[in-house]
Amino acid sequence: MSFQARVVGWIKKIPQGKVASYGQIAALAGSPRAAIAVGQILHRSGEELNLPWQRVINAQRYISTTCLEHPAELQAMLLKGEGVETIKTNSGYKIDLSRHRWYN
DNA sequence: AAGGTGACTAACA
DNA sequence: ATGTTAGCCACCT
């Protein structure tokens, strides 16, 4: 089973209304240092694999998408749609982890 | 098949 | 607090 497959598996398990960080997923998938690789996977095939990519944010609890098709604004909207509060700040969209952090 | 590239992070200045 | 640096590592070409 590839790292990618494990990552996908975990991401699918993130419950609605909860969020996890790239590093957290990487750790669950067996490579605590591969956070950036997780981002890579989502970046490329997150949408076509039908994953809840919006539930994955960075360790600073900010939305960190950059790609034009999936801007932070869209992610914030999707999260809001499932009950996750996003706070708009000058530096981006911040997530209220005290309420929405996903505990495994 | 070797190397470039990130939707990352933690550690510093 | 804010910006930079240097490890990270799997995916893609």
XYZ file of N, CA and C (backbone and C1' of nucleotides) in Angstrom:
494
model
N 0.848 -1.203 0.000
C 0.000 0.000 0.000
C 0.877 1.243 0.000
N 0.624 2.102 -0.919
C 1.457 3.286 -1.051
C 1.125 4.346 -0.013
N 2.072 5.214 0.150
C 1.895 6.310 1.103
C 0.650 7.095 0.692
N 0.544 7.301 -0.589
C -0.587 8.069 -1.097
C -1.916 7.418 -0.721
N -1.972 6.102 -0.875
C -3.208 5.386 -0.555
C -3.551 5.540 0.919
N -2.533 5.484 1.770
C -2.806 5.619 3.205
C -3.292 7.026 3.522
N -2.651 7.999 2.892
C -3.059 9.385 3.107
C -4.514 9.568 2.702
N -4.846 9.063 1.539
C -6.216 9.182 1.048
C -7.182 8.537 2.022
N -6.806 7.367 2.497
C -7.660 6.654 3.442
C -7.945 7.469 4.684
N -6.915 8.075 5.224
C -7.100 8.876 6.435
C -7.935 10.117 6.181
N -7.652 10.767 5.088
C -8.396 11.988 4.797
C -9.882 11.713 4.651
N -10.184 10.574 4.082
C -11.601 10.225 3.944
C -12.259 10.031 5.310
N -11.436 9.727 6.297
C -11.980 9.490 7.636
C -12.206 10.750 8.451
N -11.719 11.867 7.944
C -11.928 13.099 8.698
C -13.427 13.383 8.716
N -13.992 13.454 9.914
C -15.426 13.690 10.017
C -15.819 15.091 9.571
N -17.026 15.205 9.126
C -17.516 16.512 8.697
C -17.496 17.459 9.893
N -17.136 18.679 9.622
C -17.099 19.655 10.686
C -15.793 19.650 11.468
N -14.848 18.785 11.039
C -13.560 18.726 11.722
C -12.445 18.968 10.712
N -11.288 19.379 11.216
C -10.162 19.605 10.321
C -8.893 18.984 10.897
N -7.952 18.672 10.037
C -6.682 18.096 10.472
C -5.575 18.854 9.737
N -4.339 18.730 10.219
C -3.240 19.426 9.551
C -2.530 18.443 8.636
N -1.756 18.975 7.717
C -1.012 18.133 6.780
C -0.076 17.227 7.570
N 0.586 17.807 8.551
C 1.527 17.029 9.341
C 0.831 15.901 10.081
N -0.352 16.165 10.559
C -1.119 15.158 11.288
C -1.436 13.985 10.375
N -1.873 14.278 9.176
C -2.192 13.222 8.225
C -0.933 12.433 7.876
N 0.136 13.152 7.647
C 1.393 12.496 7.294
C 1.798 11.517 8.390
N 1.653 11.948 9.623
C 2.018 11.102 10.754
C 1.141 9.849 10.786
N -0.132 10.037 10.595
C -1.052 8.903 10.598
C -0.699 7.933 9.476
N -0.254 8.489 8.372
C 0.071 7.655 7.217
C 1.430 6.978 7.372
N 2.118 7.301 8.468
C 3.394 6.637 8.722
C 4.658 7.417 8.445
N 4.533 8.654 7.950
C 5.723 9.476 7.698
C 5.516 10.867 8.246
N 5.815 11.027 9.545
C 5.592 12.286 10.259
C 6.208 13.509 9.585
N 7.242 13.266 8.786
C 7.929 14.395 8.146
C 7.449 14.674 6.739
N 6.456 13.967 6.303
C 6.020 14.115 4.916
C 4.815 15.005 4.711
N 4.671 15.988 5.567
C 3.524 16.887 5.461
C 3.424 17.510 4.074
N 4.557 17.925 3.577
C 4.553 18.576 2.271
C 4.116 17.638 1.163
N 4.413 16.369 1.341
C 4.017 15.372 0.352
C 2.497 15.226 0.369
N 1.923 15.321 1.548
C 0.469 15.235 1.667
C -0.157 16.382 0.878
N 0.417 17.545 1.062
C -0.091 18.705 0.343
C 0.019 18.477 -1.151
N 1.093 17.862 -1.541
C 1.327 17.587 -2.953
C 0.225 16.699 -3.515
N -0.075 15.657 -2.785
C -1.099 14.711 -3.214
C -2.451 15.411 -3.357
N -2.807 16.184 -2.353
C -4.079 16.893 -2.417
C -4.091 17.877 -3.572
N -2.994 18.548 -3.720
C -2.889 19.557 -4.760
C -3.168 18.961 -6.133
N -2.598 17.825 -6.398
C -2.742 17.201 -7.700
C -4.052 16.420 -7.857
N -4.268 15.468 -6.942
C -5.416 14.591 -7.146
C -6.515 14.633 -6.092
N -6.501 15.659 -5.282
C -7.517 15.753 -4.246
C -8.940 15.799 -4.766
N -9.158 16.581 -5.752
C -10.505 16.723 -6.282
C -10.973 15.491 -7.049
N -10.127 14.974 -7.927
C -10.550 13.824 -8.727
C -10.730 12.562 -7.887
N -10.086 12.511 -6.755
C -10.268 11.345 -5.894
C -11.461 11.553 -4.975
N -12.110 12.687 -5.161
C -13.307 12.976 -4.388
C -13.029 13.025 -2.888
N -12.010 13.752 -2.513
C -11.642 13.847 -1.103
C -12.132 15.157 -0.487
N -12.363 15.127 0.825
C -12.759 16.354 1.522
C -11.506 17.186 1.776
N -10.866 17.608 0.726
C -9.608 18.346 0.833
C -9.707 19.614 1.659
N -10.907 20.132 1.740
C -11.058 21.377 2.510
C -10.856 21.169 3.999
N -10.882 19.922 4.432
C -10.696 19.658 5.869
C -9.241 19.540 6.267
N -8.350 19.836 5.355
C -6.925 19.765 5.670
C -6.310 21.151 5.588
N -5.707 21.566 6.687
C -5.098 22.890 6.751
C -3.681 22.765 7.299
N -2.948 23.861 7.401
C -1.573 23.768 7.891
C -1.490 23.869 9.410
N -0.286 23.638 9.915
C -0.080 23.588 11.360
C -0.297 24.925 12.052
N -0.318 25.989 11.284
C -0.540 27.308 11.873
C -2.032 27.618 11.939
N -2.826 26.613 11.700
C -4.274 26.674 11.604
C -4.810 27.705 10.614
N -4.138 27.756 9.494
C -4.594 28.628 8.416
C -4.818 27.802 7.156
N -5.727 28.272 6.344
C -5.937 27.643 5.049
C -4.699 27.983 4.236
N -4.167 27.015 3.541
C -2.929 27.322 2.819
C -2.942 26.953 1.350
N -4.118 26.957 0.755
C -4.150 26.658 -0.669
C -3.666 27.863 -1.448
N -3.132 27.608 -2.613
C -2.643 28.701 -3.435
C -3.176 28.577 -4.855
N -3.554 27.341 -5.217
C -3.922 27.155 -6.610
C -5.192 27.909 -6.975
N -5.213 28.366 -8.195
C -6.285 29.217 -8.672
C -7.662 28.559 -8.694
N -7.672 27.258 -9.004
C -8.962 26.578 -9.065
C -9.551 26.349 -7.681
N -8.694 26.296 -6.691
C -9.173 26.055 -5.335
C -8.591 27.074 -4.370
N -9.007 28.297 -4.482
C -8.495 29.368 -3.633
C -8.967 29.238 -2.187
N -8.249 29.891 -1.323
C -8.576 29.855 0.107
C -10.026 30.277 0.327
N -10.455 31.184 -0.476
C -11.817 31.686 -0.342
C -12.833 30.560 -0.530
N -12.594 29.719 -1.543
C -13.482 28.595 -1.804
C -13.450 27.613 -0.642
N -12.249 27.340 -0.170
C -12.115 26.388 0.937
C -12.862 26.895 2.161
N -12.731 28.166 2.424
C -13.409 28.757 3.581
C -14.915 28.591 3.436
N -15.378 28.755 2.198
C -16.807 28.625 1.959
C -17.268 27.191 2.192
N -16.507 26.241 1.682
C -16.856 24.839 1.858
C -16.900 24.478 3.337
N -15.904 24.960 4.066
C -15.846 24.661 5.495
C -17.053 25.264 6.214
N -17.340 26.465 5.851
C -18.477 27.131 6.471
C -19.738 26.325 6.226
N -19.830 25.774 5.025
C -20.980 24.967 4.656
C -21.174 23.740 5.531
N -20.084 23.250 6.102
C -20.225 22.083 6.974
C -20.050 22.428 8.442
N -20.141 23.677 8.734
C -20.126 24.088 10.124
C -18.800 24.462 10.748
N -17.766 24.628 9.934
C -16.466 24.992 10.497
C -16.310 26.504 10.407
N -16.029 27.108 11.537
C -15.874 28.551 11.560
C -14.515 28.967 11.024
N -14.510 29.829 10.056
C -13.246 30.344 9.548
C -13.240 31.834 9.828
N -12.122 32.306 10.328
C -12.011 33.716 10.666
C -11.152 34.420 9.622
N -11.708 35.386 8.971
C -10.967 36.118 7.937
C -10.023 37.095 8.616
N -8.747 36.972 8.306
C -7.776 37.890 8.882
C -6.962 38.499 7.758
N -6.135 39.447 8.096
C -5.306 40.084 7.089
C -4.350 39.095 6.426
N -3.970 38.075 7.195
C -3.023 37.105 6.641
C -3.685 35.852 6.068
N -4.996 35.822 6.033
C -5.671 34.666 5.456
C -6.831 34.165 6.292
N -7.306 33.005 5.954
C -8.422 32.424 6.708
C -7.901 31.545 7.832
N -8.318 31.858 9.038
C -7.868 31.138 10.203
C -8.983 30.204 10.684
N -8.583 29.017 11.165
C -9.583 28.056 11.638
C -9.616 28.032 13.160
N -10.805 27.927 13.716
C -10.955 27.845 15.158
C -10.762 26.387 15.599
N -9.504 26.034 15.833
C -9.195 24.650 16.183
C -9.753 24.227 17.533
N -9.949 25.195 18.414
C -10.445 24.837 19.743
C -11.788 24.115 19.615
N -12.458 24.330 18.513
C -13.735 23.663 18.311
C -13.699 22.581 17.250
N -12.892 22.810 16.219
C -12.952 21.897 15.073
C -11.774 20.990 14.833
N -10.842 20.981 15.754
C -9.694 20.108 15.576
C -10.168 18.666 15.608
N -9.620 17.856 14.697
C -9.988 16.450 14.650
C -9.051 15.634 15.533
N -9.606 14.974 16.500
C -8.810 14.100 17.364
C -9.014 12.688 16.842
N -7.973 11.952 16.688
C -8.168 10.581 16.273
C -8.368 9.788 17.539
P 15.352 2.477 -13.642
O 15.812 3.941 -14.238
C 17.188 4.184 -14.378
C 17.510 5.600 -13.956
C 17.518 5.829 -12.462
O 18.314 6.992 -12.177
C 15.803 7.071 -13.395
P 19.252 7.002 -10.894
O 19.739 8.520 -10.966
C 20.015 9.087 -12.255
C 19.570 10.533 -12.287
C 19.863 11.302 -11.014
O 20.237 12.619 -11.389
C 17.531 11.308 -11.398
P 20.736 13.576 -10.178
O 19.557 14.635 -10.275
C 19.213 15.149 -11.548
C 17.951 15.980 -11.451
C 17.973 16.986 -10.306
O 17.328 18.161 -10.776
C 16.081 15.637 -10.098
P 17.505 19.523 -9.951
O 16.065 20.161 -10.138
C 15.445 20.109 -11.427
C 13.941 20.286 -11.276
C 13.553 21.439 -10.339
O 12.406 22.074 -10.895
C 12.644 19.399 -9.532
P 11.872 23.412 -10.186
O 10.666 22.821 -9.354
C 9.650 22.087 -10.049
C 8.566 21.666 -9.086
C 8.196 22.736 -8.048
O 6.786 22.771 -7.920
C 8.677 20.708 -6.975
P 5.997 24.121 -7.672
O 6.422 24.417 -6.180
C 5.500 24.623 -5.134
C 4.557 23.469 -4.959
C 3.767 23.546 -3.670
O 2.538 22.828 -3.790
C 5.339 21.796 -3.519
P 1.225 23.515 -4.177
O 0.409 23.727 -2.839
C 0.655 24.824 -1.973
C -0.039 24.560 -0.661
C 0.367 23.274 0.004
O 0.315 23.423 1.415
C -1.929 23.196 -0.488
P 1.653 24.110 2.085
O 2.343 22.792 2.622
C 1.614 21.755 3.234
C 2.407 21.229 4.390
C 2.311 22.080 5.662
O 2.134 21.233 6.790
C 4.572 21.804 5.083
P 1.764 21.858 8.216
O 3.027 21.610 9.107
C 4.296 21.539 8.518
C 5.346 21.212 9.551
C 5.250 22.045 10.834
O 5.801 21.319 11.910
C 7.162 22.697 9.557
P 5.485 21.782 13.410
O 6.941 21.964 14.037
C 7.955 21.036 13.690
C 9.304 21.699 13.832
C 9.426 22.556 15.087
O 10.719 22.334 15.620
C 9.922 23.879 13.190
P 11.118 23.064 17.001
O 12.379 23.899 16.501
C 13.254 23.342 15.523
C 14.211 24.419 15.023
C 14.672 25.375 16.118
O 16.014 25.753 15.860
C 13.625 26.588 14.407
P 16.932 26.061 17.177
O 17.460 27.528 16.836
C 16.548 28.455 16.304
C 17.209 29.303 15.230
C 17.730 30.620 15.784
O 18.822 31.099 15.025
C 15.874 31.019 14.345
P 19.670 32.339 15.722
O 19.229 33.571 14.821
C 19.537 33.596 13.417
C 19.069 34.914 12.796
C 19.516 36.155 13.556
O 19.725 37.227 12.648
C 17.152 36.026 13.573
P 1.557 36.265 18.130
O 2.533 37.518 17.792
C 1.953 38.799 17.692
C 2.732 39.618 16.691
C 2.705 39.037 15.289
O 2.693 40.071 14.326
C 4.935 39.079 16.100
P 2.135 39.744 12.920
O 3.468 39.631 12.051
C 4.314 40.764 11.921
C 5.551 40.400 11.099
C 5.265 39.494 9.900
O 6.077 39.943 8.823
C 6.919 38.536 11.233
P 5.918 39.421 7.381
O 7.432 38.951 7.102
C 8.477 39.878 7.282
C 9.811 39.165 7.088
C 9.844 38.266 5.860
O 11.118 38.381 5.236
C 10.291 36.993 7.796
P 11.493 37.527 3.988
O 12.487 36.417 4.583
C 13.314 36.769 5.671
C 14.422 35.749 5.864
C 14.736 34.844 4.681
O 16.135 34.577 4.681
C 13.923 33.534 6.477
P 16.822 33.435 3.800
O 16.693 32.176 4.760
C 17.250 32.247 6.077
C 17.767 30.881 6.470
C 18.205 30.015 5.301
O 19.326 29.220 5.694
C 16.308 29.035 6.347
P 20.033 28.309 4.599
O 19.719 26.878 5.223
C 19.647 26.733 6.651
C 18.894 25.477 6.986
C 19.201 24.303 6.061
O 19.097 23.113 6.821
C 16.936 24.677 6.007
P 20.133 22.003 6.629
O 19.428 20.784 7.374
C 18.759 19.861 6.560
C 17.457 19.493 7.215
C 16.915 18.205 6.622
O 16.410 17.394 7.655
C 15.310 19.890 6.404
P 16.326 15.804 7.276
O 14.752 15.538 7.315
C 13.933 16.552 6.956
C 12.560 16.108 6.594
C 12.537 14.913 5.659
O 11.700 13.893 6.167
C 11.560 16.878 4.622
P 12.078 12.391 5.714
O 10.986 11.988 4.644
C 9.676 12.498 4.660
C 9.037 12.271 3.300
C 9.733 11.222 2.456
O 8.800 10.649 1.570
C 9.795 13.207 1.301
P 8.525 9.123 1.606
O 7.358 8.964 0.523
C 6.096 9.510 0.839
C 5.534 10.239 -0.361
C 5.464 9.395 -1.621
O 4.269 9.730 -2.299
C 6.756 11.301 -2.057
P 3.700 8.756 -3.364
O 3.513 9.796 -4.557
C 2.751 10.976 -4.329
C 2.948 11.950 -5.457
C 2.855 11.284 -6.828
O 2.074 12.097 -7.695
C 4.926 12.433 -6.625
P 1.536 11.406 -9.030
O 2.422 12.210 -10.081
C 2.445 13.635 -10.002
C 3.489 14.195 -10.944
C 3.483 13.534 -12.314
O 3.476 14.538 -13.314
C 5.688 13.550 -11.394
P 3.257 14.147 -14.833
O 4.684 14.485 -15.442
C 5.270 15.742 -15.093
C 6.679 15.877 -15.643
C 6.870 15.329 -17.050
O 7.763 16.196 -17.732
C 8.376 14.252 -15.592
